[in-house]
């Protein structure tokens, strides 16, 4: 044992290291749980009593000199880093890095959903890749309807049961009507796809939030109130709405909703093109054919639905003039929304 101690003492004296990691390896090798000095301490238990005093002292000396040596190696290393890189201060906090910001579409999506969740709507999501039934058939689109045409819809496969990219999130509403117990009160956010030429006002991929409420005795007045409350939450308490008659295969009657222009307060400006109104969504009373197609008794139940483009709402809110900005990930654009989080 004595020999082992002496050998290690010599070794300790000659220790050298250039990197922090080497020093740590040395520490583990000598003083770690299974380190050679630690093992000597274990063996020390079996030393004859008359040798204990003397051996104990050398063993302690070994341990202390190993600890000192390691500290010394650390100090030398720090010093050499300091002299190689003058001003290098190991205690300095690291460089700060830039945090990302939420995308304006996510911010707007969150805002729309939180408004409707206050009104008691649940969020429902569904697949982006769909079949004809959930995007068109169940929504009362006649077989020859032009929206089914290649112009608007991206087909993944054709034939008897074509697979396609959903052109609206009404497909999620169909899935909800098929499986959820009544009453249903949902909002359906998601990406939608349309085969459109990309311009300042249209894109082949955009985001929607659609809503659906089905219960007994739901009326057009309920729809109007829901839309008005939403508009006030989104565009300010002085916002007013107007409904213009419109057509969708899945709603009857149908309407297009305009909100009073939040820039000029309705007086007329270049954003609202002098009309004082901005179009924000489509809506209507769910067509009885649509209820029946999903197995809901249209004599007992009625409902309303609405759908809006998130990009459009965000453009109106922040006066973004070109929809393409949302998809180009240009930091100069995105950074303008830093404070909106
Ligand atoms: N699904 C329609 C669209 O994508 C929007 C809408 C939803 C209209 C519900 C009326 C009712 O354009």
Short mmCIF file of C-alpha atoms and ligand atoms in Angstrom, two decimals:
data_model
loop_
_atom_site.label_atom_id
_atom_site.label_comp_id
_atom_site.label_asym_id
_atom_site.label_seq_id
_atom_site.Cartn_x
_atom_site.Cartn_y
_atom_site.Cartn_z
CA UNK A 1 0.00 0.00 0.00
CA UNK A 2 2.75 2.36 0.86
CA UNK A 3 4.28 1.76 -2.57
CA UNK A 4 1.05 2.50 -4.30
CA UNK A 5 0.74 5.76 -2.39
CA UNK A 6 4.26 6.85 -3.26
CA UNK A 7 3.71 6.01 -6.92
CA UNK A 8 0.55 8.06 -6.99
CA UNK A 9 2.25 10.95 -5.20
CA UNK A 10 4.83 11.06 -7.97
CA UNK A 11 2.14 10.85 -10.58
CA UNK A 12 0.21 13.70 -9.01
CA UNK A 13 3.25 15.94 -9.06
CA UNK A 14 3.71 15.41 -12.78
CA UNK A 15 0.11 15.92 -13.80
CA UNK A 16 -0.51 18.30 -16.69
CA UNK A 17 -3.58 19.28 -18.68
CA UNK A 18 -4.43 21.70 -21.44
CA UNK A 19 -8.18 21.55 -21.46
CA UNK A 20 -10.94 21.72 -18.88
CA UNK A 21 -12.14 18.29 -19.96
CA UNK A 22 -8.73 16.71 -19.28
CA UNK A 23 -8.70 18.16 -15.79
CA UNK A 24 -12.10 16.68 -15.13
CA UNK A 25 -10.91 13.30 -16.40
CA UNK A 26 -7.95 13.44 -14.00
CA UNK A 27 -10.24 14.30 -11.11
CA UNK A 28 -12.50 11.35 -11.87
CA UNK A 29 -9.52 8.98 -12.32
CA UNK A 30 -8.03 9.89 -8.94
CA UNK A 31 -10.81 11.13 -6.68
CA UNK A 32 -14.00 9.93 -8.37
CA UNK A 33 -16.14 7.17 -6.84
CA UNK A 34 -13.95 4.49 -8.37
CA UNK A 35 -10.82 6.66 -8.49
CA UNK A 36 -7.49 5.19 -7.43
CA UNK A 37 -7.14 7.38 -4.31
CA UNK A 38 -10.70 6.62 -3.28
CA UNK A 39 -9.91 2.91 -3.66
CA UNK A 40 -6.87 3.28 -1.40
CA UNK A 41 -9.14 4.72 1.26
CA UNK A 42 -11.28 1.59 0.94
CA UNK A 43 -8.23 -0.64 1.31
CA UNK A 44 -7.12 1.44 4.31
CA UNK A 45 -9.91 -0.15 6.36
CA UNK A 46 -8.02 -3.47 6.31
CA UNK A 47 -4.66 -2.02 7.35
CA UNK A 48 -3.21 -3.43 10.62
CA UNK A 49 -3.92 -1.09 13.57
CA UNK A 50 -0.25 -0.44 14.27
CA UNK A 51 0.28 0.80 10.68
CA UNK A 52 -2.86 2.92 10.57
CA UNK A 53 -1.42 6.12 11.98
CA UNK A 54 1.52 6.41 9.66
CA UNK A 55 -0.21 5.18 6.51
CA UNK A 56 -3.20 7.36 7.27
CA UNK A 57 -1.04 10.44 7.25
CA UNK A 58 0.60 9.72 3.89
CA UNK A 59 -2.72 8.77 2.40
CA UNK A 60 -4.19 12.09 3.51
CA UNK A 61 -1.19 13.93 2.12
CA UNK A 62 -1.79 12.19 -1.20
CA UNK A 63 -5.43 13.19 -1.25
CA UNK A 64 -4.73 16.81 -0.35
CA UNK A 65 -1.95 17.14 -2.91
CA UNK A 66 -4.15 15.65 -5.60
CA UNK A 67 -6.88 18.17 -4.77
CA UNK A 68 -4.39 21.04 -4.74
CA UNK A 69 -2.86 19.94 -8.01
CA UNK A 70 -6.24 19.85 -9.71
CA UNK A 71 -7.10 23.33 -8.45
CA UNK A 72 -3.75 24.56 -9.63
CA UNK A 73 -4.25 23.07 -13.10
CA UNK A 74 -7.61 24.85 -13.29
CA UNK A 75 -6.08 28.17 -12.26
CA UNK A 76 -3.28 27.85 -14.82
CA UNK A 77 -5.74 27.00 -17.55
CA UNK A 78 -7.91 30.02 -16.75
CA UNK A 79 -4.91 32.25 -16.70
CA UNK A 80 -3.67 31.03 -20.05
CA UNK A 81 -7.10 31.56 -21.59
CA UNK A 82 -7.06 35.07 -20.19
CA UNK A 83 -3.63 35.80 -21.70
CA UNK A 84 -4.48 34.24 -25.07
CA UNK A 85 -7.73 36.17 -25.20
CA UNK A 86 -7.18 39.34 -23.22
CA UNK A 87 -10.41 40.48 -21.65
CA UNK A 88 -11.75 36.93 -21.67
CA UNK A 89 -13.91 36.71 -18.60
CA UNK A 90 -15.28 33.29 -17.75
CA UNK A 91 -17.76 34.80 -15.35
CA UNK A 92 -19.37 37.01 -18.00
CA UNK A 93 -22.93 36.10 -19.07
CA UNK A 94 -23.15 34.66 -22.60
CA UNK A 95 -24.01 36.67 -25.70
CA UNK A 96 -27.70 37.36 -25.92
CA UNK A 97 -29.54 35.95 -28.91
CA UNK A 98 -32.61 37.21 -30.67
CA UNK A 99 -35.90 35.65 -29.72
CA UNK A 100 -38.28 34.82 -32.53
CA UNK A 101 -41.70 36.39 -32.70
CA UNK A 102 -45.05 34.87 -33.41
CA UNK A 103 -46.20 35.05 -37.00
CA UNK A 104 -49.00 37.58 -37.59
CA UNK A 105 -51.23 34.78 -38.91
CA UNK A 106 -50.77 32.79 -35.68
CA UNK A 107 -51.44 35.91 -33.64
CA UNK A 108 -54.65 36.62 -35.56
CA UNK A 109 -55.73 32.99 -35.45
CA UNK A 110 -55.26 32.99 -31.68
CA UNK A 111 -57.23 36.18 -31.32
CA UNK A 112 -60.16 34.92 -33.43
CA UNK A 113 -60.27 31.62 -31.52
CA UNK A 114 -60.11 33.27 -28.13
CA UNK A 115 -63.02 35.57 -29.02
CA UNK A 116 -65.15 32.59 -30.01
CA UNK A 117 -64.06 30.56 -27.02
CA UNK A 118 -65.48 33.35 -24.84
CA UNK A 119 -68.79 32.77 -26.63
CA UNK A 120 -68.61 29.05 -25.79
CA UNK A 121 -67.24 27.69 -29.09
CA UNK A 122 -64.92 24.67 -29.03
CA UNK A 123 -62.03 24.31 -31.45
CA UNK A 124 -62.32 21.42 -33.93
CA UNK A 125 -59.66 20.40 -36.41
CA UNK A 126 -59.56 17.93 -39.28
CA UNK A 127 -57.42 16.63 -42.14
CA UNK A 128 -56.05 18.86 -44.92
CA UNK A 129 -56.20 15.94 -47.35
CA UNK A 130 -59.85 15.11 -47.82
CA UNK A 131 -62.38 13.23 -49.91
CA UNK A 132 -65.01 14.74 -52.18
CA UNK A 133 -67.83 13.94 -49.74
CA UNK A 134 -66.53 16.01 -46.82
CA UNK A 135 -65.45 19.00 -48.91
CA UNK A 136 -68.35 19.08 -51.40
CA UNK A 137 -70.87 16.21 -51.42
CA UNK A 138 -72.13 16.55 -47.85
CA UNK A 139 -72.24 20.33 -48.30
CA UNK A 140 -74.88 20.24 -50.99
CA UNK A 141 -72.56 20.99 -53.91
CA UNK A 142 -74.29 19.65 -57.00
CA UNK A 143 -72.03 17.25 -58.96
CA UNK A 144 -71.48 19.80 -61.73
CA UNK A 145 -70.68 22.73 -59.39
CA UNK A 146 -67.76 24.80 -60.73
CA UNK A 147 -65.87 24.82 -57.39
CA UNK A 148 -65.20 21.13 -57.92
CA UNK A 149 -63.55 22.03 -61.17
CA UNK A 150 -59.79 21.66 -61.54
CA UNK A 151 -59.62 25.47 -61.49
CA UNK A 152 -60.29 25.71 -57.81
CA UNK A 153 -59.42 22.36 -56.31
CA UNK A 154 -56.08 20.58 -56.13
CA UNK A 155 -56.84 16.92 -56.78
CA UNK A 156 -54.42 14.31 -55.49
CA UNK A 157 -56.19 11.48 -57.27
CA UNK A 158 -59.30 11.44 -59.43
CA UNK A 159 -61.77 8.74 -60.32
CA UNK A 160 -64.85 7.60 -58.44
CA UNK A 161 -63.68 8.74 -54.98
CA UNK A 162 -61.19 11.52 -55.61
CA UNK A 163 -58.68 12.55 -52.93
CA UNK A 164 -58.10 16.29 -52.76
CA UNK A 165 -56.77 19.18 -50.69
CA UNK A 166 -59.60 20.83 -48.80
CA UNK A 167 -60.67 24.16 -50.27
CA UNK A 168 -62.35 25.25 -47.03
CA UNK A 169 -62.54 24.04 -43.43
CA UNK A 170 -66.29 23.40 -43.83
CA UNK A 171 -65.09 19.79 -44.21
CA UNK A 172 -64.25 19.82 -40.49
CA UNK A 173 -67.80 20.96 -39.76
CA UNK A 174 -69.15 17.99 -41.73
CA UNK A 175 -66.93 15.64 -39.72
CA UNK A 176 -68.19 17.26 -36.50
CA UNK A 177 -71.84 16.92 -37.54
CA UNK A 178 -71.23 13.23 -38.26
CA UNK A 179 -69.81 12.42 -34.88
CA UNK A 180 -70.48 15.08 -32.25
CA UNK A 181 -73.52 15.04 -29.98
CA UNK A 182 -75.93 17.96 -30.40
CA UNK A 183 -75.92 20.87 -29.77
CA UNK A 184 -72.71 21.67 -31.67
CA UNK A 185 -70.83 24.95 -31.26
CA UNK A 186 -67.42 24.81 -32.92
CA UNK A 187 -64.80 26.91 -34.67
CA UNK A 188 -62.55 25.21 -37.24
CA UNK A 189 -59.19 26.83 -37.94
CA UNK A 190 -56.86 25.48 -40.59
CA UNK A 191 -54.99 25.69 -43.87
CA UNK A 192 -56.94 25.53 -47.09
CA UNK A 193 -55.83 25.16 -50.69
CA UNK A 194 -57.18 26.62 -53.92
CA UNK A 195 -55.77 26.50 -57.38
CA UNK A 196 -55.55 30.27 -57.78
CA UNK A 197 -52.96 32.49 -59.38
CA UNK A 198 -50.86 34.10 -56.64
CA UNK A 199 -51.36 37.87 -56.37
CA UNK A 200 -51.57 40.62 -53.76
CA UNK A 201 -55.12 39.51 -52.93
CA UNK A 202 -55.10 35.74 -53.53
CA UNK A 203 -52.86 32.81 -52.69
CA UNK A 204 -53.11 29.10 -53.36
CA UNK A 205 -52.64 28.37 -49.64
CA UNK A 206 -54.34 30.39 -46.95
CA UNK A 207 -55.91 30.00 -43.53
CA UNK A 208 -59.52 30.02 -42.46
CA UNK A 209 -61.57 29.96 -39.33
CA UNK A 210 -65.05 28.64 -39.96
CA UNK A 211 -67.76 28.33 -37.33
CA UNK A 212 -70.87 26.23 -36.84
CA UNK A 213 -73.67 26.36 -34.32
CA UNK A 214 -76.47 23.77 -34.39
CA UNK A 215 -79.22 23.56 -31.80
CA UNK A 216 -83.00 23.73 -31.53
CA UNK A 217 -84.48 27.10 -32.56
CA UNK A 218 -81.30 28.72 -33.92
CA UNK A 219 -82.35 31.70 -36.03
CA UNK A 220 -80.82 34.21 -38.42
CA UNK A 221 -81.03 36.80 -35.60
CA UNK A 222 -78.66 34.61 -33.55
CA UNK A 223 -76.24 34.51 -36.47
CA UNK A 224 -76.34 38.27 -36.85
CA UNK A 225 -75.69 38.79 -33.15
CA UNK A 226 -72.77 36.34 -33.09
CA UNK A 227 -71.16 38.06 -36.07
CA UNK A 228 -71.72 41.53 -34.59
CA UNK A 229 -70.19 40.57 -31.25
CA UNK A 230 -67.20 39.06 -33.04
CA UNK A 231 -66.71 42.19 -35.16
CA UNK A 232 -66.76 44.40 -32.07
CA UNK A 233 -64.23 42.25 -30.22
CA UNK A 234 -61.95 42.11 -33.25
CA UNK A 235 -62.24 45.64 -34.69
CA UNK A 236 -63.29 47.72 -31.69
CA UNK A 237 -66.49 48.39 -29.81
CA UNK A 238 -67.72 50.95 -32.29
CA UNK A 239 -67.65 48.50 -35.18
CA UNK A 240 -70.93 47.94 -36.97
CA UNK A 241 -71.78 45.29 -39.55
CA UNK A 242 -73.95 44.99 -42.60
CA UNK A 243 -75.12 41.84 -44.32
CA UNK A 244 -75.42 41.54 -48.08
CA UNK A 245 -77.38 38.67 -49.63
CA UNK A 246 -75.08 36.06 -51.15
CA UNK A 247 -75.01 32.44 -52.22
CA UNK A 248 -73.30 29.33 -50.87
CA UNK A 249 -74.51 25.81 -51.69
CA UNK A 250 -74.45 24.83 -48.00
CA UNK A 251 -76.36 27.76 -46.48
CA UNK A 252 -79.80 29.24 -47.14
CA UNK A 253 -80.22 32.15 -46.79
CA UNK A 254 -76.60 33.20 -47.20
CA UNK A 255 -74.89 36.51 -46.64
CA UNK A 256 -71.62 38.31 -47.02
CA UNK A 257 -70.61 40.28 -43.91
CA UNK A 258 -69.04 43.74 -44.09
CA UNK A 259 -67.60 45.54 -41.08
CA UNK A 260 -67.45 49.33 -40.88
CA UNK A 261 -63.98 50.47 -41.97
CA UNK A 262 -61.77 50.67 -38.90
CA UNK A 263 -59.42 53.14 -40.60
CA UNK A 264 -61.82 55.94 -41.50
CA UNK A 265 -64.63 54.96 -39.15
CA UNK A 266 -67.00 54.59 -42.10
CA UNK A 267 -66.38 57.94 -43.80
CA UNK A 268 -64.60 56.38 -46.76
CA UNK A 269 -60.83 56.04 -47.38
CA UNK A 270 -58.50 54.25 -49.77
CA UNK A 271 -58.49 51.05 -47.68
CA UNK A 272 -62.28 50.68 -47.96
CA UNK A 273 -62.16 52.24 -51.43
CA UNK A 274 -64.41 55.04 -50.32
CA UNK A 275 -67.30 52.75 -49.33
CA UNK A 276 -66.79 52.84 -45.56
CA UNK A 277 -67.15 49.02 -45.46
CA UNK A 278 -64.76 46.06 -45.52
CA UNK A 279 -65.81 42.51 -46.38
CA UNK A 280 -64.84 40.05 -43.63
CA UNK A 281 -66.71 36.78 -44.02
CA UNK A 282 -69.43 34.64 -45.54
CA UNK A 283 -72.24 33.17 -43.46
CA UNK A 284 -75.73 31.74 -43.53
CA UNK A 285 -78.26 29.34 -42.07
CA UNK A 286 -77.15 25.74 -42.60
CA UNK A 287 -79.14 24.29 -45.50
CA UNK A 288 -81.50 21.50 -44.30
CA UNK A 289 -79.95 19.22 -46.98
CA UNK A 290 -76.58 19.62 -45.24
CA UNK A 291 -78.03 18.71 -41.83
CA UNK A 292 -79.78 15.65 -43.29
CA UNK A 293 -76.65 14.53 -45.18
CA UNK A 294 -74.89 14.19 -41.82
CA UNK A 295 -77.83 12.46 -40.17
CA UNK A 296 -79.24 15.48 -38.27
CA UNK A 297 -83.02 15.90 -38.20
CA UNK A 298 -83.60 19.24 -39.94
CA UNK A 299 -87.18 19.45 -38.58
CA UNK A 300 -85.93 19.59 -34.99
CA UNK A 301 -82.58 21.28 -35.45
CA UNK A 302 -81.35 24.35 -37.25
CA UNK A 303 -78.03 26.15 -37.27
CA UNK A 304 -75.80 28.80 -38.71
CA UNK A 305 -72.31 28.73 -40.16
CA UNK A 306 -69.74 31.34 -41.05
CA UNK A 307 -66.28 31.34 -42.56
CA UNK A 308 -63.47 33.87 -42.77
CA UNK A 309 -59.92 34.06 -44.10
CA UNK A 310 -57.35 34.72 -41.38
CA UNK A 311 -55.03 36.53 -43.83
CA UNK A 312 -57.85 38.86 -44.77
CA UNK A 313 -58.73 39.68 -41.15
CA UNK A 314 -55.04 40.28 -40.39
CA UNK A 315 -54.68 42.50 -43.48
CA UNK A 316 -57.61 44.61 -42.37
CA UNK A 317 -56.39 44.82 -38.81
CA UNK A 318 -52.86 45.92 -39.70
CA UNK A 319 -53.42 47.39 -43.16
CA UNK A 320 -51.16 44.89 -44.88
CA UNK A 321 -51.57 45.58 -48.59
CA UNK A 322 -50.06 42.42 -50.07
CA UNK A 323 -51.05 38.92 -48.97
CA UNK A 324 -47.75 37.48 -50.22
CA UNK A 325 -45.90 39.08 -47.29
CA UNK A 326 -47.41 36.47 -45.01
CA UNK A 327 -45.68 33.62 -46.82
CA UNK A 328 -42.26 35.03 -47.60
CA UNK A 329 -40.72 34.98 -44.12
CA UNK A 330 -39.07 38.33 -44.68
CA UNK A 331 -37.81 39.40 -41.25
CA UNK A 332 -38.30 43.07 -42.10
CA UNK A 333 -42.02 42.32 -42.40
CA UNK A 334 -42.31 39.87 -39.50
CA UNK A 335 -40.42 42.08 -37.05
CA UNK A 336 -43.13 44.72 -37.33
CA UNK A 337 -45.37 42.37 -35.36
CA UNK A 338 -42.92 41.90 -32.48
CA UNK A 339 -45.02 43.93 -30.12
CA UNK A 340 -48.25 42.27 -31.13
CA UNK A 341 -47.45 39.06 -29.21
N1 LIG B 1 -66.91 27.80 -46.77
C1 LIG B 1 -67.00 29.14 -47.27
C2 LIG B 1 -65.71 29.46 -48.02
O1 LIG B 1 -64.76 28.80 -47.92
C3 LIG B 1 -67.21 30.14 -46.20
C4 LIG B 1 -68.54 30.00 -45.51
C5 LIG B 1 -68.65 29.20 -44.41
C6 LIG B 1 -69.67 30.63 -46.00
C7 LIG B 1 -69.87 29.04 -43.80
C8 LIG B 1 -70.88 30.50 -45.38
C9 LIG B 1 -70.98 29.70 -44.28
O2 LIG B 1 -65.63 30.41 -48.74
#
